[in-house]
Amino acid sequence: MTTPDTGAFGDVDALPAGVFDMLFSVLRAMADNTEILRVRAAAWEALRPEPGQRLLDAGAGAGEVARDLAVAVGTTGEVVALDSSARTLAAAREITPPGLPIRFVRGDITALDLAPDSFDGVRSERVLQHLADPDQAVRELARVTRPGGRVCLVDTDWESAATDGVPADLATAMRDRLLSLAADHHNDMGRTLRRRLVRAGLTDVTATPVTCVFTDPASAGVVMPFFNPAVPPEAGMIPDDLRERWFAEVAAAGERDEFLATLTIWVAAGVRG
Ligand SMILES: C[S@@+](CC[C@H](N)C(=O)[O-])C[C@H]1O[C@@H](n2cnc3c(N)ncnc32)[C@H](O)[C@@H]1O
């Protein structure tokens, strides 16, 4: 790789313990977030899991989706939940009930140690945005998918984030600063997924935008870390000089029931030719 992967999720194992625990609990909380559930329903429909299939979730995080997939494929199938973070895999394994047909594997999505044509379907959710070479990851996902199998990608379009209820000057300053704080991050990843699948040779490519709507700061904070006051300053996700005023205004907007935040997350899928 020529440039390092980006953001806290680019190298989870290097994070201080408190930051790791917070991020892992956020990954778990996403499984109950109604807006993330809408995104995942669209992704489920795009992947079309069936009993007996062998599926891969690359960058599986806490394993929430991998566990659901394991139930869907049943004991005649298998789900491989792959992640580059040893800590994440250990924590995910610990919360996985015994008997599910799921195997946790450490690996790099850009250099998969998995056989070609060996999966009926592969998915990767909110991982590509963190990678230095996302197209290499898409090529790898296509390589391990059997001909006729499906590849499903889910990713955020951070540039779509919009807020109402806080003073407009503060919302604009926060947005500009966040995007520049993460200038090396693929903030537009969601809208690029379709093109990346086409370039990797997938056919029948579809792309579906799911716009998440949050009307309370706590729910928004599960998906957008800059609404979550539990994200510690050392995570480097929120500009220090805006932090105090920002969280005070966000909380006040929530108390007045005037808070609104939106974010578009894209689901794209294609078939291996
Ligand atoms: C934002 S989390 C998303 C987790 C999960 N897909 C979800 O939607 O809840 C990104 C995950 O990708 C993993 N990751 C980052 N770079 C990776 C790489 N090169 N190969 C495999 N996993 C990677 C991180 O360890 C983290 O668990």
XYZ file of N, CA and C and ligand atoms in Angstrom:
846
model
N 0.827 -1.192 0.000
C 0.000 0.000 0.000
C 0.871 1.255 0.000
N 0.470 2.256 -0.749
C 1.279 3.469 -0.807
C 0.923 4.451 0.303
N -0.344 4.452 0.708
C -0.751 5.331 1.808
C -1.436 4.498 2.866
N -1.351 4.949 4.148
C -1.960 4.135 5.200
C -3.481 4.209 5.144
N -4.140 3.167 5.694
C -5.581 3.233 5.839
C -5.914 4.348 6.830
N -7.184 4.802 6.795
C -7.480 6.044 7.496
C -8.468 5.870 8.643
N -8.431 6.836 9.571
C -9.415 6.903 10.645
C -9.198 5.833 11.694
N -9.997 5.908 12.767
C -9.850 4.960 13.866
C -10.042 3.528 13.380
N -10.954 3.315 12.408
C -11.228 1.957 11.950
C -10.170 1.445 10.973
N -9.214 2.304 10.597
C -8.129 1.853 9.734
C -7.147 0.966 10.486
N -6.978 1.191 11.790
C -6.090 0.357 12.601
C -6.641 0.286 14.025
N -7.670 -0.517 14.181
C -8.384 -0.594 15.452
C -7.482 -1.095 16.576
N -6.558 -2.013 16.236
C -5.725 -2.618 17.276
C -4.754 -1.622 17.906
N -4.523 -0.477 17.249
C -3.586 0.515 17.795
C -4.276 1.501 18.755
N -5.592 1.388 18.912
C -6.324 2.375 19.718
C -6.142 2.121 21.216
N -6.195 3.190 22.039
C -6.222 2.989 23.490
C -7.444 2.144 23.866
N -7.328 1.370 24.968
C -8.391 0.425 25.331
C -9.764 1.100 25.441
N -9.816 2.283 26.056
C -11.102 2.964 26.251
C -11.749 3.320 24.922
N -10.943 3.750 23.960
C -11.478 4.137 22.650
C -11.969 2.888 21.925
N -11.185 1.796 22.026
C -11.615 0.542 21.386
C -12.962 0.090 21.950
N -13.083 0.104 23.278
C -14.332 -0.367 23.903
C -15.514 0.477 23.433
N -15.281 1.798 23.325
C -16.361 2.686 22.892
C -16.765 2.368 21.451
N -15.755 2.194 20.570
C -16.065 1.910 19.159
C -16.779 0.566 19.017
N -16.328 -0.428 19.780
C -16.967 -1.750 19.689
C -18.423 -1.667 20.158
N -18.658 -0.882 21.232
C -20.044 -0.779 21.711
C -20.900 -0.030 20.696
N -20.314 0.910 19.958
C -21.068 1.606 18.906
C -21.413 0.619 17.789
N -20.459 -0.234 17.402
C -20.751 -1.234 16.368
C -21.911 -2.133 16.799
N -21.930 -2.479 18.074
C -23.016 -3.332 18.572
C -24.342 -2.585 18.571
N -24.296 -1.310 18.970
C -25.532 -0.512 19.054
C -26.159 -0.329 17.669
N -25.331 -0.377 16.626
C -25.862 -0.185 15.276
C -26.897 -1.240 14.919
N -26.732 -2.439 15.506
C -27.641 -3.541 15.177
C -29.068 -3.226 15.611
N -29.248 -2.262 16.531
C -30.597 -1.901 16.998
C -31.032 -0.539 16.480
N -30.209 0.101 15.669
C -30.539 1.441 15.181
C -31.485 1.328 13.988
N -32.650 1.960 14.089
C -33.674 1.744 13.056
C -33.177 2.158 11.669
N -32.367 3.200 11.588
C -31.903 3.642 10.271
C -30.872 2.667 9.695
N -29.997 2.160 10.547
C -29.034 1.154 10.070
C -29.776 -0.129 9.683
N -30.851 -0.430 10.399
C -31.640 -1.615 10.026
C -32.228 -1.456 8.626
N -32.613 -0.226 8.244
C -33.133 0.003 6.882
C -32.027 -0.228 5.847
N -30.815 0.244 6.176
C -29.676 0.044 5.270
C -29.402 -1.452 5.128
N -29.408 -2.140 6.257
C -29.064 -3.571 6.230
C -30.155 -4.394 5.553
N -31.398 -3.941 5.642
C -32.474 -4.653 4.930
C -32.235 -4.544 3.419
N -31.825 -3.365 2.955
C -31.543 -3.200 1.518
C -30.355 -4.077 1.112
N -29.365 -4.164 1.988
C -28.184 -4.983 1.681
C -28.532 -6.473 1.685
N -29.409 -6.862 2.584
C -29.838 -8.271 2.677
C -30.526 -8.672 1.372
N -31.393 -7.769 0.902
C -32.113 -8.015 -0.346
C -31.144 -8.091 -1.527
N -30.095 -7.300 -1.478
C -29.119 -7.293 -2.577
C -28.239 -8.546 -2.551
N -27.948 -9.061 -1.356
C -27.081 -10.247 -1.253
C -27.872 -11.539 -1.472
N -29.143 -11.536 -1.055
C -30.037 -12.695 -1.205
C -29.484 -13.985 -0.592
N -29.219 -13.977 0.709
C -28.694 -15.202 1.350
C -29.718 -16.330 1.347
N -29.222 -17.541 1.192
C -30.109 -18.724 1.170
C -29.474 -19.847 1.979
N -30.322 -20.766 2.503
C -29.781 -21.896 3.262
C -28.749 -22.663 2.434
N -27.691 -23.095 3.101
C -26.674 -23.913 2.447
C -25.564 -23.114 1.775
N -25.698 -21.790 1.734
C -24.669 -20.999 1.041
C -23.423 -20.783 1.908
N -22.322 -20.496 1.219
C -21.078 -20.091 1.888
C -20.921 -18.603 1.617
N -20.918 -17.796 2.692
C -20.894 -16.336 2.554
C -19.702 -15.741 3.299
N -19.247 -14.587 2.809
C -18.143 -13.871 3.454
C -18.619 -12.482 3.851
N -18.357 -12.093 5.120
C -18.536 -10.698 5.536
C -17.135 -10.164 5.820
N -16.667 -9.284 4.948
C -15.276 -8.797 5.044
C -15.255 -7.455 5.770
N -14.504 -7.409 6.888
C -14.544 -6.243 7.776
C -15.791 -6.353 8.630
N -15.949 -7.511 9.263
C -17.224 -7.875 9.912
C -17.466 -7.146 11.225
N -16.448 -6.509 11.786
C -16.639 -5.761 13.038
C -17.135 -6.661 14.155
N -18.206 -6.218 14.828
C -18.740 -6.971 15.970
C -19.456 -8.245 15.541
N -19.623 -8.439 14.244
C -20.208 -9.691 13.748
C -21.731 -9.706 13.762
N -22.350 -8.539 13.931
C -23.821 -8.503 14.035
C -24.472 -9.077 12.778
N -24.053 -8.623 11.598
C -24.659 -9.106 10.354
C -24.229 -10.549 10.095
N -22.977 -10.873 10.381
C -22.480 -12.237 10.146
C -23.309 -13.253 10.930
N -23.705 -12.892 12.159
C -24.523 -13.831 12.962
C -25.893 -14.025 12.313
N -26.491 -12.936 11.828
C -27.795 -13.078 11.145
C -27.649 -13.938 9.891
N -26.566 -13.736 9.165
C -26.343 -14.528 7.945
C -26.149 -15.998 8.294
N -25.466 -16.240 9.413
C -25.220 -17.633 9.821
C -26.541 -18.343 10.097
N -27.487 -17.628 10.695
C -28.811 -18.210 10.927
C -29.474 -18.507 9.580
N -29.331 -17.579 8.625
C -29.987 -17.745 7.313
C -29.398 -18.902 6.515
N -28.070 -19.094 6.550
C -27.479 -20.178 5.746
C -27.652 -21.533 6.431
N -27.803 -21.500 7.771
C -28.042 -22.744 8.506
C -26.807 -23.631 8.567
N -26.989 -24.797 9.163
C -25.837 -25.656 9.434
C -25.298 -26.340 8.171
N -26.024 -26.240 7.061
C -25.482 -26.786 5.811
C -24.639 -25.732 5.080
N -24.623 -24.522 5.610
C -23.824 -23.458 5.015
C -22.732 -22.993 5.971
N -22.079 -21.881 5.601
C -21.030 -21.333 6.470
C -20.873 -19.846 6.190
N -20.615 -19.106 7.267
C -20.285 -17.684 7.111
C -18.865 -17.468 7.618
N -18.056 -16.832 6.795
C -16.716 -16.427 7.236
C -16.795 -14.944 7.584
N -16.504 -14.627 8.858
C -16.500 -13.238 9.323
C -15.038 -12.820 9.434
N -14.602 -12.021 8.483
C -13.183 -11.663 8.400
C -12.980 -10.229 8.877
N -11.907 -10.011 9.614
C -11.557 -8.646 10.033
C -10.043 -8.585 10.216
N -9.491 -7.384 10.021
C -8.040 -7.236 10.188
C -7.656 -7.047 11.645
N -8.641 -6.780 12.503
C -8.336 -6.463 13.898
C -8.491 -7.685 14.788
N -7.378 -8.088 15.427
C -7.410 -9.250 16.324
C -8.313 -8.970 17.523
N -8.256 -7.731 18.016
C -9.077 -7.376 19.182
C -10.566 -7.451 18.847
N -10.909 -6.944 17.662
C -12.318 -6.961 17.252
C -12.798 -8.389 17.097
N -11.977 -9.243 16.480
C -12.367 -10.634 16.281
C -12.561 -11.344 17.623
N -11.652 -11.075 18.579
C -11.757 -11.735 19.891
C -13.051 -11.307 20.578
N -13.356 -10.002 20.515
C -14.576 -9.504 21.172
C -15.818 -10.037 20.461
N -15.768 -10.131 19.130
C -16.926 -10.628 18.368
C -17.167 -12.109 18.659
N -16.069 -12.860 18.738
C -16.174 -14.303 19.035
C -16.845 -14.515 20.388
N -16.432 -13.673 21.348
C -16.926 -13.815 22.718
C -18.447 -13.646 22.812
N -19.028 -12.822 21.946
C -20.475 -12.575 22.054
C -21.276 -13.436 21.064
N -20.598 -14.376 20.403
C -21.298 -15.221 19.422
C -21.731 -16.537 20.069
N -23.037 -16.829 20.035
C -23.502 -18.082 20.654
C -22.863 -19.293 19.987
N -22.565 -20.345 20.764
C -21.982 -21.545 20.161
C -22.975 -22.207 19.212
N -22.447 -22.931 18.252
C -23.321 -23.706 17.367
C -23.682 -22.993 16.078
N -23.424 -21.686 16.000
C -23.715 -20.988 14.734
C -22.648 -21.355 13.706
N -23.033 -21.543 12.438
C -22.043 -21.891 11.408
C -21.271 -20.651 10.953
N -20.417 -20.171 11.854
C -19.688 -18.936 11.571
C -18.227 -19.114 11.990
N -17.335 -18.675 11.126
C -15.905 -18.819 11.411
C -15.293 -17.421 11.368
N -14.647 -17.032 12.488
C -13.985 -15.722 12.547
C -12.548 -15.875 12.079
N -12.162 -15.049 11.114
C -10.857 -15.197 10.471
C -10.173 -13.836 10.430
N -8.886 -13.825 10.798
C -8.153 -12.568 10.673
C -7.601 -12.450 9.259
N -7.763 -11.293 8.647
C -7.256 -11.130 7.289
C -7.415 -9.713 6.797
N -6.785 -9.457 5.671
C -6.811 -8.136 5.051
C -7.687 -8.214 3.797
N -8.693 -7.389 3.753
C -9.638 -7.425 2.627
C -8.932 -7.136 1.297
N -7.787 -6.487 1.320
C -7.083 -6.191 0.064
C -6.125 -7.313 -0.347
N -5.983 -8.336 0.489
C -5.111 -9.483 0.159
C -5.694 -10.712 0.847
N -6.823 -11.177 0.340
C -7.545 -12.262 1.018
C -6.822 -13.595 0.856
N -6.613 -14.269 1.984
C -6.004 -15.597 1.941
C -7.144 -16.623 1.804
N -7.917 -16.475 0.741
C -9.099 -17.319 0.506
C -9.086 -17.745 -0.956
N -9.606 -18.953 -1.200
C -9.526 -19.531 -2.557
C -10.420 -18.763 -3.537
N -10.005 -18.706 -4.807
C -10.866 -18.096 -5.824
C -12.191 -18.857 -5.934
N -13.250 -18.164 -6.317
C -14.563 -18.772 -6.610
C -15.123 -19.579 -5.433
N -14.784 -19.214 -4.193
C -15.132 -20.103 -3.074
C -16.349 -19.645 -2.264
N -16.976 -18.509 -2.634
C -18.151 -18.037 -1.894
C -19.333 -17.829 -2.840
N -20.540 -18.129 -2.312
C -21.764 -17.850 -3.078
C -22.104 -16.368 -3.033
N -21.671 -15.715 -1.971
C -21.946 -14.288 -1.848
C -20.957 -13.653 -0.884
N -20.586 -12.392 -1.153
C -19.696 -11.678 -0.235
C -20.276 -10.292 0.003
N -20.014 -9.790 1.204
C -20.463 -8.439 1.527
C -19.369 -7.712 2.294
N -19.433 -6.395 2.248
C -18.517 -5.602 3.055
C -19.208 -4.291 3.361
N -19.343 -3.987 4.670
C -20.122 -2.807 5.080
C -19.244 -1.788 5.774
N -19.201 -0.610 5.237
C -18.502 0.545 5.817
C -17.033 0.225 6.146
N -16.380 -0.428 5.209
C -14.962 -0.771 5.341
C -14.146 -0.014 4.290
N -14.649 0.013 3.054
C -13.855 0.576 1.941
C -13.448 2.028 2.188
N -14.306 2.781 2.872
C -13.994 4.197 3.126
C -12.687 4.365 3.906
N -12.274 3.332 4.626
C -11.072 3.419 5.472
C -9.797 2.975 4.753
N -9.941 2.425 3.549
C -8.800 1.763 2.910
C -8.015 2.686 1.989
N -6.706 2.482 1.940
C -5.868 3.238 1.007
C -6.146 2.811 -0.434
N -6.467 1.527 -0.626
C -6.688 1.041 -1.988
C -8.015 0.261 -2.058
N -9.140 0.982 -2.036
C -10.432 0.280 -2.022
C -10.675 -0.569 -3.261
N -10.158 -0.166 -4.418
C -10.405 -0.964 -5.638
C -9.739 -2.333 -5.555
N -8.596 -2.398 -4.875
C -7.943 -3.690 -4.684
C -8.840 -4.599 -3.841
N -9.518 -4.009 -2.841
C -10.448 -4.794 -2.014
C -11.600 -5.307 -2.872
N -12.147 -4.474 -3.737
C -13.286 -4.908 -4.571
C -12.827 -6.033 -5.513
N -11.618 -5.905 -6.059
C -11.101 -6.982 -6.938
C -10.972 -8.290 -6.161
N -10.503 -8.185 -4.917
C -10.354 -9.391 -4.096
C -11.714 -10.019 -3.775
N -12.688 -9.181 -3.456
C -14.028 -9.712 -3.156
C -14.595 -10.416 -4.389
N -14.366 -9.831 -5.567
C -14.859 -10.458 -6.809
C -14.128 -11.774 -7.056
N -12.841 -11.788 -6.786
C -12.032 -12.998 -7.053
C -12.530 -14.200 -6.251
N -12.901 -13.974 -4.980
C -13.279 -15.117 -4.139
C -14.746 -15.520 -4.318
N -15.493 -14.736 -5.097
C -16.911 -15.050 -5.360
C -17.005 -15.993 -6.567
N -17.864 -16.997 -6.470
C -18.002 -17.944 -7.596
C -18.735 -17.248 -8.745
N -18.542 -17.703 -9.971
C -19.322 -17.161 -11.081
C -20.816 -17.302 -10.772
N -21.553 -16.224 -10.972
C -22.985 -16.225 -10.645
C -23.275 -15.786 -9.216
N -22.243 -15.728 -8.373
C -22.412 -15.286 -6.981
C -22.529 -13.765 -6.895
N -22.943 -13.281 -5.715
C -23.224 -11.849 -5.573
C -22.219 -11.158 -4.655
N -21.880 -9.934 -5.045
C -21.006 -9.084 -4.213
C -21.835 -7.874 -3.788
N -21.896 -7.620 -2.482
C -22.693 -6.489 -1.977
C -21.812 -5.573 -1.136
N -21.805 -4.304 -1.476
C -21.009 -3.308 -0.746
C -21.939 -2.276 -0.121
N -21.601 -1.872 1.092
C -22.369 -0.836 1.788
C -21.380 0.221 2.244
N -21.639 1.474 1.892
C -20.725 2.497 2.430
C -21.370 3.873 2.508
N -20.769 4.672 3.354
C -21.292 5.993 3.696
C -20.851 7.037 2.691
N -21.726 8.022 2.479
C -21.334 9.218 1.743
C -21.293 10.353 2.770
N -20.123 10.537 3.382
C -20.035 11.522 4.483
C -20.331 12.933 4.000
N -20.085 13.180 2.715
C -20.342 14.535 2.200
C -21.833 14.847 2.171
N -22.668 13.812 2.291
C -24.120 14.037 2.277
C -24.647 14.463 3.649
N -23.822 14.408 4.670
C -24.305 14.676 6.038
C -24.861 16.099 6.145
N -26.045 16.225 6.726
C -26.661 17.537 6.915
C -27.306 17.586 8.302
N -27.314 18.784 8.879
C -27.837 18.952 10.241
C -28.778 20.144 10.285
N -29.846 20.045 11.068
C -30.671 21.224 11.341
C -30.960 21.277 12.844
N -31.260 22.483 13.298
C -31.608 22.662 14.715
C -30.503 23.319 15.518
N -29.273 23.274 15.000
C -28.157 23.980 15.655
C -27.882 25.237 14.823
N -27.254 26.279 15.406
C -26.985 27.492 14.624
C -26.263 27.153 13.312
N -26.724 27.788 12.215
C -26.226 27.432 10.881
C -24.716 27.642 10.769
N -24.176 28.712 11.405
C -22.732 28.962 11.288
C -21.941 27.823 11.944
N -22.477 27.319 13.047
C -21.794 26.220 13.757
C -21.878 24.926 12.932
N -23.062 24.673 12.365
C -23.226 23.451 11.551
C -22.269 23.470 10.361
N -22.147 24.634 9.723
C -21.260 24.738 8.556
C -19.800 24.581 8.977
N -19.427 25.257 10.070
C -18.031 25.166 10.537
C -17.688 23.721 10.888
N -18.610 23.058 11.567
C -18.360 21.674 11.990
C -18.200 20.769 10.763
N -19.086 20.943 9.791
C -19.037 20.109 8.583
C -17.714 20.316 7.842
N -17.346 21.583 7.638
C -16.093 21.874 6.920
C -14.885 21.302 7.665
N -14.895 21.479 8.978
C -13.750 21.000 9.761
C -13.678 19.478 9.776
N -14.825 18.840 9.882
C -14.818 17.372 9.907
C -14.285 16.815 8.594
N -14.751 17.409 7.491
C -14.296 16.892 6.192
C -12.807 17.169 6.001
N -12.310 18.301 6.538
C -10.874 18.556 6.366
C -10.031 17.755 7.364
N -10.604 17.483 8.555
C -9.900 16.610 9.534
C -9.627 15.250 8.904
N -10.600 14.817 8.091
C -10.510 13.483 7.477
C -10.283 13.619 5.974
N -9.396 14.539 5.580
C -9.218 14.813 4.145
C -8.652 13.613 3.393
N -7.921 12.724 4.097
C -7.346 11.552 3.432
C -8.315 10.370 3.429
N -9.493 10.581 3.987
C -10.514 9.537 4.093
C -11.375 9.586 2.831
N -11.949 8.446 2.420
C -12.829 8.462 1.244
C -14.228 8.912 1.676
N -14.402 10.226 1.829
C -15.680 10.751 2.325
C -16.819 10.570 1.331
N -16.492 10.306 0.067
C -17.516 10.119 -0.972
C -17.716 8.640 -1.318
N -17.222 7.727 -0.477
C -17.181 6.311 -0.873
C -18.530 5.774 -1.343
N -19.610 6.114 -0.633
C -20.920 5.543 -0.967
C -21.274 5.682 -2.437
N -21.150 6.900 -2.961
C -21.590 7.137 -4.351
C -20.648 6.501 -5.367
N -19.442 6.094 -4.940
C -18.474 5.521 -5.885
C -18.580 3.996 -5.996
N -19.414 3.381 -5.140
C -19.440 1.912 -5.088
C -19.852 1.301 -6.419
N -20.870 1.906 -7.066
C -21.362 1.345 -8.320
C -20.235 1.282 -9.349
N -19.551 2.424 -9.499
C -18.442 2.486 -10.470
C -17.354 1.448 -10.144
N -17.061 1.276 -8.870
C -15.991 0.338 -8.494
C -16.378 -1.101 -8.835
N -17.666 -1.437 -8.634
C -18.120 -2.787 -8.991
C -18.066 -2.989 -10.502
N -18.467 -1.971 -11.255
C -18.416 -2.073 -12.722
C -16.969 -2.286 -13.162
N -16.059 -1.496 -12.617
C -14.637 -1.612 -13.003
C -14.043 -2.957 -12.635
N -14.581 -3.579 -11.571
C -14.061 -4.897 -11.162
C -14.673 -6.017 -11.995
N -15.523 -5.662 -12.957
C -16.052 -6.663 -13.894
C -17.357 -7.299 -13.466
N -17.996 -6.765 -12.409
C -19.283 -7.336 -11.987
C -20.361 -6.951 -12.999
N -21.387 -7.781 -13.117
C -22.491 -7.474 -14.039
C -23.766 -7.204 -13.235
N -24.798 -6.748 -13.927
C -26.100 -6.453 -13.291
C -25.929 -5.587 -12.039
N -25.095 -4.571 -12.146
C -24.767 -3.771 -10.955
C -25.923 -2.829 -10.612
N -26.290 -2.834 -9.329
C -27.330 -1.921 -8.846
C -26.732 -1.034 -7.759
N -27.313 0.150 -7.581
C -26.856 1.038 -6.502
C -28.072 1.726 -5.912
N -28.226 1.598 -4.601
C -29.408 2.120 -3.917
C -28.979 3.058 -2.789
N -29.386 4.329 -2.854
C -29.078 5.224 -1.732
C -30.133 5.084 -0.641
N -29.695 4.942 0.588
C -30.632 4.913 1.716
C -30.305 6.141 2.567
N -31.227 7.081 2.609
C -30.966 8.285 3.408
C -31.506 8.078 4.814
N -30.582 8.075 5.749
C -30.934 7.880 7.154
C -31.375 9.228 7.726
N -32.444 9.203 8.499
C -32.983 10.432 9.101
C -33.023 10.235 10.614
N -32.385 11.159 11.321
C -32.326 11.058 12.783
C -32.967 12.301 13.395
N -33.872 12.081 14.339
C -34.485 13.244 14.982
C -34.136 13.322 16.469
N -33.199 12.490 16.882
C -32.658 12.705 18.229
C -31.158 12.442 18.217
N -30.417 13.259 18.980
C -28.953 13.175 18.917
C -28.398 11.811 19.312
N -29.049 11.124 20.259
C -28.502 9.835 20.705
C -28.526 8.820 19.563
N -29.604 8.789 18.816
C -29.704 7.850 17.700
C -28.720 8.232 16.596
N -28.600 9.526 16.314
C -27.639 9.983 15.298
C -26.216 9.625 15.711
N -25.940 9.714 17.024
C -24.581 9.487 17.522
C -24.098 8.062 17.348
N -25.020 7.133 17.161
C -24.620 5.733 16.931
C -23.981 5.594 15.545
N -24.422 6.421 14.604
C -23.970 6.301 13.215
C -22.964 7.397 12.851
N -23.162 8.584 13.462
C -22.312 9.729 13.137
C -21.583 10.133 14.427
N -20.297 9.770 14.538
C -19.603 9.939 15.812
C -19.583 11.377 16.323
N -19.740 12.334 15.409
C -19.674 13.732 15.854
C -20.941 14.180 16.574
N -21.934 13.298 16.717
C -23.080 13.610 17.575
C -23.005 12.838 18.885
N -21.914 12.134 19.102
C -21.814 11.251 20.266
C -20.808 11.817 21.272
N -21.299 12.418 22.366
C -20.378 13.031 23.329
C -19.487 12.008 24.039
N -19.841 10.708 23.908
C -18.991 9.681 24.539
C -17.717 9.434 23.745
N -17.652 9.946 22.500
C -16.415 9.781 21.718
C -15.348 10.683 22.341
N -14.295 10.081 22.894
C -13.328 10.891 23.641
C -12.478 11.769 22.718
N -11.973 12.896 23.248
C -11.149 13.796 22.429
C -9.999 13.063 21.751
N -9.398 12.058 22.445
C -8.223 11.377 21.873
C -8.558 10.533 20.641
N -9.851 10.311 20.385
C -10.227 9.598 19.160
C -9.984 10.477 17.940
N -9.822 11.787 18.147
C -9.474 12.698 17.054
C -10.591 12.851 16.030
N -11.841 12.617 16.430
C -12.947 12.667 15.471
C -13.700 13.994 15.507
N -13.444 14.793 16.540
C -14.190 16.042 16.699
C -13.183 17.173 16.946
N -13.278 18.282 16.198
C -12.319 19.379 16.411
C -12.399 19.885 17.858
N -11.245 19.953 18.547
C -11.210 20.312 19.974
C -11.882 21.648 20.251
N -11.614 22.646 19.390
C -12.098 23.998 19.692
C -13.610 24.158 19.492
N -14.236 23.223 18.778
C -15.685 23.324 18.557
C -16.469 22.427 19.505
N -15.746 21.525 20.151
C -16.389 20.434 20.882
C -17.441 20.908 21.891
N -17.057 21.814 22.785
C -17.949 22.192 23.885
C -19.232 22.854 23.363
N -19.059 23.847 22.465
C -20.236 24.565 21.946
C -21.117 23.609 21.123
N -20.460 22.775 20.337
C -21.189 21.837 19.471
C -22.106 20.935 20.283
N -21.543 20.258 21.282
C -22.367 19.308 22.030
C -23.448 20.024 22.835
N -23.156 21.254 23.325
C -24.186 22.014 24.051
C -25.339 22.347 23.109
N -25.022 22.786 21.889
C -26.082 23.162 20.941
C -26.852 21.935 20.452
N -26.147 20.837 20.224
C -26.820 19.605 19.778
C -27.794 19.133 20.862
N -27.335 19.143 22.119
C -28.206 18.698 23.218
C -29.413 19.629 23.344
N -29.173 20.932 23.208
C -30.278 21.905 23.330
C -31.285 21.683 22.198
N -30.804 21.424 20.979
C -31.707 21.165 19.853
C -32.541 19.915 20.131
N -31.903 18.914 20.713
C -32.623 17.686 21.064
C -33.712 17.966 22.095
N -33.377 18.775 23.100
C -34.372 19.088 24.149
C -35.562 19.859 23.580
N -35.310 20.715 22.588
C -36.419 21.489 21.957
C -37.166 20.648 20.912
N -36.718 19.433 20.679
C -37.239 18.551 19.611
C -37.070 19.199 18.233
N -35.967 19.942 18.079
C -35.709 20.582 16.780
C -34.529 19.942 16.061
N -33.968 18.909 16.678
C -32.771 18.294 16.088
C -33.137 17.470 14.852
N -32.322 17.614 13.797
C -32.475 16.768 12.605
C -31.090 16.542 11.998
N -30.809 15.297 11.660
C -29.565 14.996 10.936
C -29.870 13.951 9.878
N -29.251 14.092 8.723
C -29.433 13.097 7.657
C -28.078 12.650 7.129
N -28.056 11.441 6.623
C -26.821 10.873 6.076
C -27.213 9.795 5.064
N -26.632 9.862 3.872
C -26.944 8.831 2.868
C -25.875 7.733 2.894
N -26.367 6.516 3.024
C -25.503 5.332 2.966
C -25.937 4.540 1.726
N -24.981 4.139 0.911
C -25.292 3.450 -0.346
C -25.124 1.938 -0.211
N -26.016 1.231 -0.889
C -25.913 -0.227 -1.009
C -25.744 -0.518 -2.497
N -24.643 -1.156 -2.863
C -24.424 -1.486 -4.274
C -24.127 -2.981 -4.371
N -24.577 -3.574 -5.455
C -24.363 -5.018 -5.599
C -24.192 -5.375 -7.063
N -23.540 -6.496 -7.296
C -23.362 -6.982 -8.656
C -23.153 -8.483 -8.639
N -23.174 -9.051 -9.843
C -23.048 -10.497 -10.004
C -21.692 -10.784 -10.645
N -21.008 -11.775 -10.130
C -19.722 -12.200 -10.715
C -19.998 -12.919 -12.048
N -19.400 -12.400 -13.110
C -19.652 -12.972 -14.439
C -18.954 -14.303 -14.661
C -16.666 0.832 10.579
S -16.232 -0.814 10.978
C -17.599 -1.673 10.207
C -17.826 -3.031 10.797
C -19.050 -3.785 10.249
N -18.908 -4.063 8.843
C -20.327 -3.019 10.516
O -20.931 -2.532 9.552
O -20.715 -2.899 11.692
C -14.873 -1.223 9.903
C -14.279 -2.604 10.179
O -13.346 -2.899 9.122
C -12.190 -3.485 9.689
N -11.080 -3.251 8.750
C -10.397 -2.109 8.531
N -9.448 -2.299 7.596
C -9.544 -3.606 7.198
C -8.836 -4.417 6.257
N -7.834 -3.922 5.536
N -9.200 -5.710 6.112
C -10.215 -6.236 6.858
N -10.916 -5.506 7.775
C -10.594 -4.217 7.935
C -12.034 -2.792 11.025
O -11.228 -3.540 11.917
C -13.497 -2.689 11.478
O -13.901 -3.833 12.196
